[in-house]
N, CA, C and O atoms as a MOPAC input file, in Angstrom:
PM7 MOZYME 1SCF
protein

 N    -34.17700 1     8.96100 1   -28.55600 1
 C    -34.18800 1     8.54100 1   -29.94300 1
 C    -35.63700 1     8.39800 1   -30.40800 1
 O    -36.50500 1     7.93600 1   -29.66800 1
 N    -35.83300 1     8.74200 1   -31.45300 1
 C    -36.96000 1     8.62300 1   -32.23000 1
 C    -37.27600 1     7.95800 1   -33.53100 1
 O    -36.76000 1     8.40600 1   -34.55400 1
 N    -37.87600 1     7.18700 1   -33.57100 1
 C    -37.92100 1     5.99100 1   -34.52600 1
 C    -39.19200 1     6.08800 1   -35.20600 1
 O    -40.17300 1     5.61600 1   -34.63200 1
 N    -39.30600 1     6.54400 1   -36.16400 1
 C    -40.16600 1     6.21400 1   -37.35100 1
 C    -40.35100 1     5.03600 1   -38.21800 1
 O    -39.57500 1     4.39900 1   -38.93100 1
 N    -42.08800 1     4.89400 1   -37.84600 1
 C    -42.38400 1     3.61100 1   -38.86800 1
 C    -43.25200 1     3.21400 1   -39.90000 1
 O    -44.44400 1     2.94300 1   -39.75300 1
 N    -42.41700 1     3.18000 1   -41.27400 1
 C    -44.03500 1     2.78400 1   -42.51300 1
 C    -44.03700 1     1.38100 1   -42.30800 1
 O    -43.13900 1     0.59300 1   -42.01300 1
 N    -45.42600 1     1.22800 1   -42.56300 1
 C    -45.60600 1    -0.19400 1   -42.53400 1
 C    -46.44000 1     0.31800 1   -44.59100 1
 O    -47.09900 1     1.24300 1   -45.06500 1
 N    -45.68300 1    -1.26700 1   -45.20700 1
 C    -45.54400 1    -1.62700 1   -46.29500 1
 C    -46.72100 1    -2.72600 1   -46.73700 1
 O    -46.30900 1    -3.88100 1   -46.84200 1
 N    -48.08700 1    -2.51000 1   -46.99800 1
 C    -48.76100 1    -3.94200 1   -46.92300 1
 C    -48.64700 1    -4.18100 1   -48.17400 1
 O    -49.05900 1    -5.34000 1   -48.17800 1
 N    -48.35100 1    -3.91100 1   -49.42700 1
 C    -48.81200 1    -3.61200 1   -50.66900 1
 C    -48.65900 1    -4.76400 1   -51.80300 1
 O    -48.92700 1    -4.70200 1   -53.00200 1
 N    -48.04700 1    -6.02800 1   -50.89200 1
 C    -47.95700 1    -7.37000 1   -51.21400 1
 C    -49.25000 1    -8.31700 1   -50.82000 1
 O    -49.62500 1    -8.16500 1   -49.65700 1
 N    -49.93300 1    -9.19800 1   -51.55100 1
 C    -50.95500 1    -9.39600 1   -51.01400 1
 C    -51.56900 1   -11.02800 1   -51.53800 1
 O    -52.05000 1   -11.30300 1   -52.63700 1
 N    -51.45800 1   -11.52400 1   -50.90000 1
 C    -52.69200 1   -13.17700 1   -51.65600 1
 C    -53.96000 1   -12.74300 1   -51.81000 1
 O    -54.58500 1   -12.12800 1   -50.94600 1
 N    -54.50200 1   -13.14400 1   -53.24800 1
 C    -55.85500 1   -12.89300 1   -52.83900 1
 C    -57.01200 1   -14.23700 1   -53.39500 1
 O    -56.53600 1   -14.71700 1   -54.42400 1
 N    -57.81500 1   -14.66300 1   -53.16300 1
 C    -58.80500 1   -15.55800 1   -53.62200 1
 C    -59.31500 1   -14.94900 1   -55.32700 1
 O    -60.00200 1   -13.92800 1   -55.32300 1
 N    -58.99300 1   -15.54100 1   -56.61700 1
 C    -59.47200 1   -15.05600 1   -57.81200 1
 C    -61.18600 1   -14.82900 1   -57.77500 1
 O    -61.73600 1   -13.93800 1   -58.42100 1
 N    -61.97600 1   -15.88800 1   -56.82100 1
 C    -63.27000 1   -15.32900 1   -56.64900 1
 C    -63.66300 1   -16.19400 1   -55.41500 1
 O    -63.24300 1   -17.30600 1   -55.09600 1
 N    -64.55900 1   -15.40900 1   -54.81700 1
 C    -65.41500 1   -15.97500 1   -53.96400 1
 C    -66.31400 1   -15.07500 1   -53.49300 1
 O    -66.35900 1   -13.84500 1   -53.45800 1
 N    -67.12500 1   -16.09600 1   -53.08400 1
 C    -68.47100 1   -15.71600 1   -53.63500 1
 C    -68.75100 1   -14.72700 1   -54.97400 1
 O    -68.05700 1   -14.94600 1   -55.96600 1
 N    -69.50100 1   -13.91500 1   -55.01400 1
 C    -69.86100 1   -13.20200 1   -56.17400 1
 C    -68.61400 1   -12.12600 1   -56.25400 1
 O    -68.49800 1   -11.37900 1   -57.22600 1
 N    -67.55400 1   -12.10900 1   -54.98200 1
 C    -66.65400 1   -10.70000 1   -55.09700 1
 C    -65.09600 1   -11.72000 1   -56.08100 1
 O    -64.63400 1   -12.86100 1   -56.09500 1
 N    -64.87400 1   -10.58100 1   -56.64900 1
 C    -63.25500 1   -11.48200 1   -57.43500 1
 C    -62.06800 1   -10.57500 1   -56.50700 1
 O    -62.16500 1    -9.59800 1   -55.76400 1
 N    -61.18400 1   -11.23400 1   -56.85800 1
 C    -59.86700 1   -10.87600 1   -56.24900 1
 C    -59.56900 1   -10.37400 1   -54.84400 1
 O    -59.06000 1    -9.32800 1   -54.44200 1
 N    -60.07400 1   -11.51300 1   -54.18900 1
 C    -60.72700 1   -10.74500 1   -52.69300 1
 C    -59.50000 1   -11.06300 1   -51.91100 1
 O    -59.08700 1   -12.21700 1   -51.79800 1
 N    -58.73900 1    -9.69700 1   -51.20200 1
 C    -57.59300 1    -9.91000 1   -50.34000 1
 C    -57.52700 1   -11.40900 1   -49.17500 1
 O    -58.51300 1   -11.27100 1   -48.45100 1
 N    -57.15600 1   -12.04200 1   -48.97400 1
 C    -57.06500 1   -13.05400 1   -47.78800 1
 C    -55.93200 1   -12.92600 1   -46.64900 1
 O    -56.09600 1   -12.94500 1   -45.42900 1
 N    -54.44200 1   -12.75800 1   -47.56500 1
 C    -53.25800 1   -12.85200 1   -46.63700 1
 C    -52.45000 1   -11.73900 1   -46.87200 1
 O    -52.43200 1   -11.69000 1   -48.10200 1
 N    -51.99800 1   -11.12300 1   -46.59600 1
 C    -50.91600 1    -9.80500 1   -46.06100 1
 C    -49.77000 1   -10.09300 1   -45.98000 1
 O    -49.45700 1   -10.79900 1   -45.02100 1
 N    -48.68700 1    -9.66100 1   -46.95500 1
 C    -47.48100 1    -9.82700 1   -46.48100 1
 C    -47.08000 1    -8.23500 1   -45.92100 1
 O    -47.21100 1    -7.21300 1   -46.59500 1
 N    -46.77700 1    -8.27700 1   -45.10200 1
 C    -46.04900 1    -6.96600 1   -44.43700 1
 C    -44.66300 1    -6.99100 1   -44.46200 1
 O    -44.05900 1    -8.06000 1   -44.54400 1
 N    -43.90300 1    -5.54700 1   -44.37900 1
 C    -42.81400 1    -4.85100 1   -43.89600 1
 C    -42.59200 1    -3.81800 1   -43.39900 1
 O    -42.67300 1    -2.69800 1   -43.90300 1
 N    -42.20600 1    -4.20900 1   -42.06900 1
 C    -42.23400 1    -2.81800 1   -41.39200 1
 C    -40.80700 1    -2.14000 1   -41.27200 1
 O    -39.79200 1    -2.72600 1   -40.89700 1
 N    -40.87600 1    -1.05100 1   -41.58200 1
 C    -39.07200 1    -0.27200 1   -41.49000 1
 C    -39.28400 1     0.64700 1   -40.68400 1
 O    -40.12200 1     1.53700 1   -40.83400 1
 N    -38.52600 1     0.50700 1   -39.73700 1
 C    -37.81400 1     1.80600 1   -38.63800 1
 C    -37.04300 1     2.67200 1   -39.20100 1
 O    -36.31500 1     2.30300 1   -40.12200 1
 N    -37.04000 1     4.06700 1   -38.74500 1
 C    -35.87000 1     4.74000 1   -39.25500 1
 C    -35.75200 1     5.24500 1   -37.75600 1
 O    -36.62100 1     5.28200 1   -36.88500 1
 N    -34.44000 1     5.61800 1   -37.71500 1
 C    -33.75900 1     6.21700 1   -36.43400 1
 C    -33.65400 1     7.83400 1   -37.14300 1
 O    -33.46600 1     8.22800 1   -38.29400 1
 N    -33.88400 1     8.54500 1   -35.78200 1
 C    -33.63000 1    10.23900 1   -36.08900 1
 C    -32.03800 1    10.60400 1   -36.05300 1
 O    -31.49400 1    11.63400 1   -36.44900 1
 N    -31.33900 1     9.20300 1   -35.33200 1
 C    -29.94400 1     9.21800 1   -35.27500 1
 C    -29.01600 1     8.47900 1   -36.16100 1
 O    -29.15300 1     7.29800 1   -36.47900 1
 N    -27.97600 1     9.34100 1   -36.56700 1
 C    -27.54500 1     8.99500 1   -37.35000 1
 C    -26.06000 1     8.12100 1   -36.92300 1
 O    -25.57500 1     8.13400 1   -35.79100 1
 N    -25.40900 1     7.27600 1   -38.27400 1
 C    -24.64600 1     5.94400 1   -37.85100 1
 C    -23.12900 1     7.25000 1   -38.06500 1
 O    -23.23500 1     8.47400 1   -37.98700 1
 N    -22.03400 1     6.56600 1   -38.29800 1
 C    -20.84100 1     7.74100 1   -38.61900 1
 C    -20.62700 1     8.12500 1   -39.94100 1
 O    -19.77000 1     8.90500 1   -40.35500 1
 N    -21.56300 1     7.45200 1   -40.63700 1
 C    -21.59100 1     7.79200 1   -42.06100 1
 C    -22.14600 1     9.28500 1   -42.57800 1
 O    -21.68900 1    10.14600 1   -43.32900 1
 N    -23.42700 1     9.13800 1   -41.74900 1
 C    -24.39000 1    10.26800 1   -41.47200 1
 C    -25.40400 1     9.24600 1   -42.22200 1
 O    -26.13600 1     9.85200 1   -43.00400 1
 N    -25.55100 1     8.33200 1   -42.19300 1
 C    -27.25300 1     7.35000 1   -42.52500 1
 C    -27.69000 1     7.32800 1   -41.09500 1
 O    -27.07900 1     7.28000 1   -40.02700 1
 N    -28.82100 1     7.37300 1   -41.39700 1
 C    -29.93700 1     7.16600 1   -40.50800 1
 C    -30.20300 1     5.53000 1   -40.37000 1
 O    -30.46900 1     4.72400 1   -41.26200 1
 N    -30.05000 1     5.33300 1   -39.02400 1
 C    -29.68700 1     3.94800 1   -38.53200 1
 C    -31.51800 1     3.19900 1   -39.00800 1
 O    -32.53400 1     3.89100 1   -38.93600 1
 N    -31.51800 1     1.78400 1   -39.43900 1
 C    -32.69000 1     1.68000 1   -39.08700 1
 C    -32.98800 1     0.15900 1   -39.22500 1
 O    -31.96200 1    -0.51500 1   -39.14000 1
 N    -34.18600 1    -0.58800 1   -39.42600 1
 C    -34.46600 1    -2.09500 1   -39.27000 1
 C    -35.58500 1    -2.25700 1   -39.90300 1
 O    -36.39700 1    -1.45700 1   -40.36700 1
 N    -35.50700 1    -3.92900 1   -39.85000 1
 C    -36.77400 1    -4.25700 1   -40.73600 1
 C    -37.71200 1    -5.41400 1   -40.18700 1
 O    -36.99800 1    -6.13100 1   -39.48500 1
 N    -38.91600 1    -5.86100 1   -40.21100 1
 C    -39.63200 1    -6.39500 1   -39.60900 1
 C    -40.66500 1    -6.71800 1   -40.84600 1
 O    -41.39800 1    -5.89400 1   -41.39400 1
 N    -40.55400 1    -8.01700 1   -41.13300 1
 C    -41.40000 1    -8.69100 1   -42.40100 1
 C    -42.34600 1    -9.96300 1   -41.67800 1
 O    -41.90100 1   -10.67800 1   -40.78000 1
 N    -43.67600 1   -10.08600 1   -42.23400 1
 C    -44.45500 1   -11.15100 1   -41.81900 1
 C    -45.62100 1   -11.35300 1   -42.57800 1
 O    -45.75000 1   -10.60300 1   -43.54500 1
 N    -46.39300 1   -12.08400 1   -42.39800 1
 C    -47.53200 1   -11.83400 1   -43.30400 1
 C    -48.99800 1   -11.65600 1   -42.19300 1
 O    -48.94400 1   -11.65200 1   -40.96300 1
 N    -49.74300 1   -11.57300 1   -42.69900 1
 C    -51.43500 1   -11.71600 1   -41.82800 1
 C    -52.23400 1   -12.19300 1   -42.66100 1
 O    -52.15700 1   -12.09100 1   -43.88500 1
 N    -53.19800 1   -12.84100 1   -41.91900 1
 C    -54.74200 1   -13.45000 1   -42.88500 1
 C    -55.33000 1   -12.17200 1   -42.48300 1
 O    -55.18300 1   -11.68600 1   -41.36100 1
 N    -55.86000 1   -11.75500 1   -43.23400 1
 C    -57.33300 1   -10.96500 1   -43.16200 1
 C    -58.74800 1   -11.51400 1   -43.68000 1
 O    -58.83600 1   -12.00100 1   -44.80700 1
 N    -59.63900 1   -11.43900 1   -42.99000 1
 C    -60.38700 1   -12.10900 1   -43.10100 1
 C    -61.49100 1   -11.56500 1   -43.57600 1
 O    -61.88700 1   -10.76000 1   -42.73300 1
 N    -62.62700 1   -11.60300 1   -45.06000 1
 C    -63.50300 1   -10.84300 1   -45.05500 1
 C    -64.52400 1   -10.48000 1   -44.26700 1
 O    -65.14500 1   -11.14000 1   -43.43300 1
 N    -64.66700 1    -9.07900 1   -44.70100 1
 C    -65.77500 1    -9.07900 1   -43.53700 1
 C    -67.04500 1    -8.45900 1   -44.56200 1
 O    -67.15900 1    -7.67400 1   -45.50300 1
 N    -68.10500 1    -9.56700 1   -43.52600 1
 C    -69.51400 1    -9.68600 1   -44.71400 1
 C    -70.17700 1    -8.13100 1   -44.33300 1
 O    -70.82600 1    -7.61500 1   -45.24300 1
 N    -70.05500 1    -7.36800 1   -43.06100 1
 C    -70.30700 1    -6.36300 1   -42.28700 1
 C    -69.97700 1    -4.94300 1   -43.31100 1
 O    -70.70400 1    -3.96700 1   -43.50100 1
 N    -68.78100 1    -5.20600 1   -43.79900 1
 C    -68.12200 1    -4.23900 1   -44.48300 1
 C    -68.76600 1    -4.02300 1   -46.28300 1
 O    -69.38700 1    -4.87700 1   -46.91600 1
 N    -68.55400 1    -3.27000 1   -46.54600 1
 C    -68.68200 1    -3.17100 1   -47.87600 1
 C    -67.13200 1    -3.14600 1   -48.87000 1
 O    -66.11000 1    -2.46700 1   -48.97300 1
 N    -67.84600 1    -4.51800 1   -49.54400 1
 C    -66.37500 1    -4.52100 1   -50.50400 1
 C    -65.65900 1    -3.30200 1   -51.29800 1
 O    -66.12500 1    -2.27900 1   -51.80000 1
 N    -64.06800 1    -3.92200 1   -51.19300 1
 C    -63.49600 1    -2.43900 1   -52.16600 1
 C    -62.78500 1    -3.29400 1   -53.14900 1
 O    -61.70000 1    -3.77800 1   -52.82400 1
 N    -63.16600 1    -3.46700 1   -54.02700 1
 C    -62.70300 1    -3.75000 1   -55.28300 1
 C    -60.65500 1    -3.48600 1   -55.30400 1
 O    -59.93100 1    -2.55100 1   -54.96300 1
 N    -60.49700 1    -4.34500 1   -55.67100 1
 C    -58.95000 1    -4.56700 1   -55.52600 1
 C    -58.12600 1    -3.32500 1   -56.18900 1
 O    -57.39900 1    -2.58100 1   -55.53100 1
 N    -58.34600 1    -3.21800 1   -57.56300 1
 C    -58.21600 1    -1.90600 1   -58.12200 1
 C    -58.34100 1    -0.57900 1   -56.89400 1
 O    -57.37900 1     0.15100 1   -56.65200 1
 N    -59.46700 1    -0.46000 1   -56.31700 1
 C    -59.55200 1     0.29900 1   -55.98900 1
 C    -58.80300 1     0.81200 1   -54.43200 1
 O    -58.85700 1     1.94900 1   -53.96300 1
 N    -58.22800 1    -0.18900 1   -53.92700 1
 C    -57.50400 1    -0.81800 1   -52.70800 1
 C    -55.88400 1     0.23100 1   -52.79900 1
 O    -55.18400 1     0.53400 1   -53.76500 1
 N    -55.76000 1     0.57300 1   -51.21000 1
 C    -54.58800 1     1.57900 1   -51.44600 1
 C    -53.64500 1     0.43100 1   -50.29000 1
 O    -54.02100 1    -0.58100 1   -49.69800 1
 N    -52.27300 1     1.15900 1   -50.32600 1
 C    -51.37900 1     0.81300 1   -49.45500 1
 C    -52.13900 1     1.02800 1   -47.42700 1
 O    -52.02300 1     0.24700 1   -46.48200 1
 N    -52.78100 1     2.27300 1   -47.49500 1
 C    -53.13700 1     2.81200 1   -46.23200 1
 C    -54.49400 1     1.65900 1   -45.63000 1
 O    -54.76300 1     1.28100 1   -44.48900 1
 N    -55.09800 1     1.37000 1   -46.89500 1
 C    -56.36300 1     0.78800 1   -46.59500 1
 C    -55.84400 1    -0.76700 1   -46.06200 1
 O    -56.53800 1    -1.13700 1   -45.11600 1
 N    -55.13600 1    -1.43000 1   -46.32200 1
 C    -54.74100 1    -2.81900 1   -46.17100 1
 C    -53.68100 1    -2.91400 1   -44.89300 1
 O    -53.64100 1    -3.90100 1   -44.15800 1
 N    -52.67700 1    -1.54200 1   -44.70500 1
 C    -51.78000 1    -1.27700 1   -43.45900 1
 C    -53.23100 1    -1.42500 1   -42.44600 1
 O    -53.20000 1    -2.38100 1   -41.67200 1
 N    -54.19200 1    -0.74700 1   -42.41600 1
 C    -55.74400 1    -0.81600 1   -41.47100 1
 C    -55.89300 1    -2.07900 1   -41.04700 1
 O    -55.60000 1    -2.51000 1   -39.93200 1
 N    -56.52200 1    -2.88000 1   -42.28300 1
 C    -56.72100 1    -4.34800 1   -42.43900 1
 C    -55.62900 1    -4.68900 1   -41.60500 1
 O    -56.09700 1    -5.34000 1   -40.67100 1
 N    -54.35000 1    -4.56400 1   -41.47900 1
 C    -53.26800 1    -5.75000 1   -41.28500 1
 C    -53.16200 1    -4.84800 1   -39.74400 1
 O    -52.44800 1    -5.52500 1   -39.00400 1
 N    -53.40000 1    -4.18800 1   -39.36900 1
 C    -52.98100 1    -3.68900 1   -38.03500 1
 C    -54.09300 1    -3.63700 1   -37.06100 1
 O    -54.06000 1    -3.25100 1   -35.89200 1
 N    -55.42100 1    -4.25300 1   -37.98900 1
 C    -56.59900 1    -5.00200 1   -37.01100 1
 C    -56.71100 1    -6.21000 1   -36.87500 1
 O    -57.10900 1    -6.68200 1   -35.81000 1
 N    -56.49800 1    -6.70700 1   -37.56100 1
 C    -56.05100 1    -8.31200 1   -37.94000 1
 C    -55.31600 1    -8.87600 1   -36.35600 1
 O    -55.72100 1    -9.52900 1   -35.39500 1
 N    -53.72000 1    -8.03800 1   -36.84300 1
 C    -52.60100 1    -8.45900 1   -36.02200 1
 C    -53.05000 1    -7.86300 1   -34.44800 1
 O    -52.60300 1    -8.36200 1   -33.41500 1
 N    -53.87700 1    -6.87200 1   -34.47000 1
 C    -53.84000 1    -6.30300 1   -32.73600 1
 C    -52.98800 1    -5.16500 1   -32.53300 1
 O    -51.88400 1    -5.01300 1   -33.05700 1
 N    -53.63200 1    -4.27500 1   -31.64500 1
 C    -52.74800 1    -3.22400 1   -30.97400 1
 C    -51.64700 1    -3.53300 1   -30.18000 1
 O    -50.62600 1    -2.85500 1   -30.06600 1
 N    -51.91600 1    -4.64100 1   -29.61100 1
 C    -50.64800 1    -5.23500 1   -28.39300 1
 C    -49.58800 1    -5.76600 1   -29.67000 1
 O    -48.44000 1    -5.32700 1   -29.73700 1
 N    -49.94700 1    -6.42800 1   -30.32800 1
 C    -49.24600 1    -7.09900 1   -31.53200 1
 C    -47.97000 1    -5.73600 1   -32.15200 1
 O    -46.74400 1    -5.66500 1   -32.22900 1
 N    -49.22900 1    -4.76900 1   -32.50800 1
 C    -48.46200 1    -3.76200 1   -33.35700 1
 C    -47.26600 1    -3.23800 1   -32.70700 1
 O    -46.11900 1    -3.05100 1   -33.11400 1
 N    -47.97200 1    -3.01200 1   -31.33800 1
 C    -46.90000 1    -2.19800 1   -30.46600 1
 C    -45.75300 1    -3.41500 1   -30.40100 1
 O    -44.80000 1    -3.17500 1   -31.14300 1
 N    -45.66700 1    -4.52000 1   -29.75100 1
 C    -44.41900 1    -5.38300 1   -30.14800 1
 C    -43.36100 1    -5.49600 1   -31.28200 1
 O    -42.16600 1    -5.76700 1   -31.17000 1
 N    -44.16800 1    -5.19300 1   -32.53000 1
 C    -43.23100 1    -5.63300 1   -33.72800 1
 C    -42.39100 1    -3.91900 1   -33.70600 1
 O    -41.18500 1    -3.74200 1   -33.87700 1
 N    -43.10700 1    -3.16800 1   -33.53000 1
 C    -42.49300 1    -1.32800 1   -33.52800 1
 C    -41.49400 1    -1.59500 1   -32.49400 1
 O    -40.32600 1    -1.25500 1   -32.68500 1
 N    -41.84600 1    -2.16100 1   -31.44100 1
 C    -40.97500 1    -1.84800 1   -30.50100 1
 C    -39.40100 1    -2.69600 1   -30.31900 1
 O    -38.33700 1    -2.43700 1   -29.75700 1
 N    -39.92500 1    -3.78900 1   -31.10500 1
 C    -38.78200 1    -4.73200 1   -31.37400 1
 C    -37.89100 1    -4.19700 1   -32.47800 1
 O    -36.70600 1    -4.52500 1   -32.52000 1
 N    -38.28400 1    -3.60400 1   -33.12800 1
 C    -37.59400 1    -2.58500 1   -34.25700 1
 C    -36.70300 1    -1.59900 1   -33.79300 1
 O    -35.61400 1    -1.45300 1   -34.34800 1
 N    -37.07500 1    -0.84900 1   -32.75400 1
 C    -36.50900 1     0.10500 1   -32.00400 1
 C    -35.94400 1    -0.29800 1   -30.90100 1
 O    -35.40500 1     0.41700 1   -30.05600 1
 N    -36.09700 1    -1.82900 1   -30.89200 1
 C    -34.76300 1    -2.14200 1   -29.27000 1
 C    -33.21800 1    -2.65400 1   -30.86000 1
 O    -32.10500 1    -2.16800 1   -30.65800 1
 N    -33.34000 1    -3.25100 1   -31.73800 1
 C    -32.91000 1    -3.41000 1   -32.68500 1
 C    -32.08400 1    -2.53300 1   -33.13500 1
 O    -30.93500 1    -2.91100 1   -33.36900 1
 N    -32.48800 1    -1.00400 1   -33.39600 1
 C    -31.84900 1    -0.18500 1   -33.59000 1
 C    -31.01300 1     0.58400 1   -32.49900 1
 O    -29.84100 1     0.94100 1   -32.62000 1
 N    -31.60000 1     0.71900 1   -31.72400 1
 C    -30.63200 1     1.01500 1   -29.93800 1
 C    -29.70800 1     0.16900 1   -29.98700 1
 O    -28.56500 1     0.53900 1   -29.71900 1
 N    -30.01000 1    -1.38100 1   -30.39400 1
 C    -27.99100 1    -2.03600 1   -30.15500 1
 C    -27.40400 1    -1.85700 1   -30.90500 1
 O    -26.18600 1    -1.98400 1   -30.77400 1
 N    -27.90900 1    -1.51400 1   -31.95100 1
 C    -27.20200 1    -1.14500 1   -33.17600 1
 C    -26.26200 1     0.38000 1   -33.14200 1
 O    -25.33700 1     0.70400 1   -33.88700 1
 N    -27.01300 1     1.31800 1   -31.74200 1
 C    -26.21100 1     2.42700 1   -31.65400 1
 C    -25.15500 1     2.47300 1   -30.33500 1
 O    -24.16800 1     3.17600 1   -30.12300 1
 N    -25.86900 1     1.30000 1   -29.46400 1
 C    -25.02500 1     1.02200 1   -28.34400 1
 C    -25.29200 1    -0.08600 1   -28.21100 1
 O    -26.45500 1    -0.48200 1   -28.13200 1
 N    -24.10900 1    -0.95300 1   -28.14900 1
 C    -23.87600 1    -2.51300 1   -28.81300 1
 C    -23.48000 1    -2.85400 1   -27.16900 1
 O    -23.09200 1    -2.03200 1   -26.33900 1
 N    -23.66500 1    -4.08200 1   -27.00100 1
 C    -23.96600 1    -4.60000 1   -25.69700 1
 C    -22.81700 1    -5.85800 1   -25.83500 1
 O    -22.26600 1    -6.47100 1   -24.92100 1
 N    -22.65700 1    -6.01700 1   -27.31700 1
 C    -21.87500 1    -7.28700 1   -27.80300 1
 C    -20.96600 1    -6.65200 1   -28.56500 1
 O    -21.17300 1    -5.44900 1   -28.72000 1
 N    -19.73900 1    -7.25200 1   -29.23900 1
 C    -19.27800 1    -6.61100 1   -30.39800 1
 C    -18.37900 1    -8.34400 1   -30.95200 1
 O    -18.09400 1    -9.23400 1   -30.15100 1
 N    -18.18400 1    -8.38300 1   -32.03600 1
 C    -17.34600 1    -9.28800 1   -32.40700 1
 C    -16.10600 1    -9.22300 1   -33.15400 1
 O    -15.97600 1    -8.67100 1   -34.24600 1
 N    -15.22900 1    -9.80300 1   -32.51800 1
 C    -13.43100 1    -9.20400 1   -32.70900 1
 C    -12.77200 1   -10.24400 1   -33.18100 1
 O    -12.88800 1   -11.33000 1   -32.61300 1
 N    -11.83000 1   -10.07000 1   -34.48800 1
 C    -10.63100 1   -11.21500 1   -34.53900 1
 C     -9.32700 1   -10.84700 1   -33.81300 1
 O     -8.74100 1    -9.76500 1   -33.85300 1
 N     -9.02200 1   -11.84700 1   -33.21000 1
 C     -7.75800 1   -12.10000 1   -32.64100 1
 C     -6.77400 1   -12.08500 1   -33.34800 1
 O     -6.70600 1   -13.05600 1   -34.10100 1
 N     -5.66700 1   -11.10300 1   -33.44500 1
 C     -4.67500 1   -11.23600 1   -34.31600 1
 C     -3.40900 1   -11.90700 1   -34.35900 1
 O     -2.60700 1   -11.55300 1   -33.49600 1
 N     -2.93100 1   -13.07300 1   -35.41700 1
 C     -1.78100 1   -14.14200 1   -35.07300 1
 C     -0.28400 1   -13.48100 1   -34.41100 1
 O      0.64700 1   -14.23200 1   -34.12100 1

């Protein structure tokens, strides 16, 4: 199985000013969605979701990007240095054990009929 993942940063807190920069990103809300290459009996593509936020923290090193000018790809960066590679790989991978029970269920829940 193969599981595809966008990560969604495009929600965002930001400080109205500090120091001389305005609207400066601070916190990250994320969503991450899995899609499965396999499909449910409907024919949808099975898949999950994984929401959280991150601080990002400025960095004086960097050169500012003006909020306007700020994309979805540039802040997924921010939030997937922030959080860590070990981090990233956990939340993906918890997505994709998620969707595996979802295609082979380990549990199931049944009513008993009177």
């Amino acid at each position: 199985m193969t599981v595809t993942y966008e990560w969604n940063c495009k929600t965002v807190d930001v400080h109205p000013t500090e120091g001389s920069e305005t609207d400066v990103v601070y916190n990250v809300h994320w969503v991450v969605t899995g899609v499965s290459d396999e499909l449910d009996p409907d024919g949808n593509a099975y898949r999950s979701i994984s929401i959280g936020t991150q601080t990002v923290p400025l960095n004086p090193e960097s050169e500012f990007i003006p909020f306007e000018d700020l994309t979805n790809e540039i802040v997924v960066g921010w939030t997937k240095e922030a959080i860590g590679e070990e981090q990233v790989e956990a939340i993906e991978s918890g997505i994709k054990e998620f969707i595996n029970q979802e295609i082979n269920p380990t549990s199931v829940t049944m009513t008993i009929a009177d």
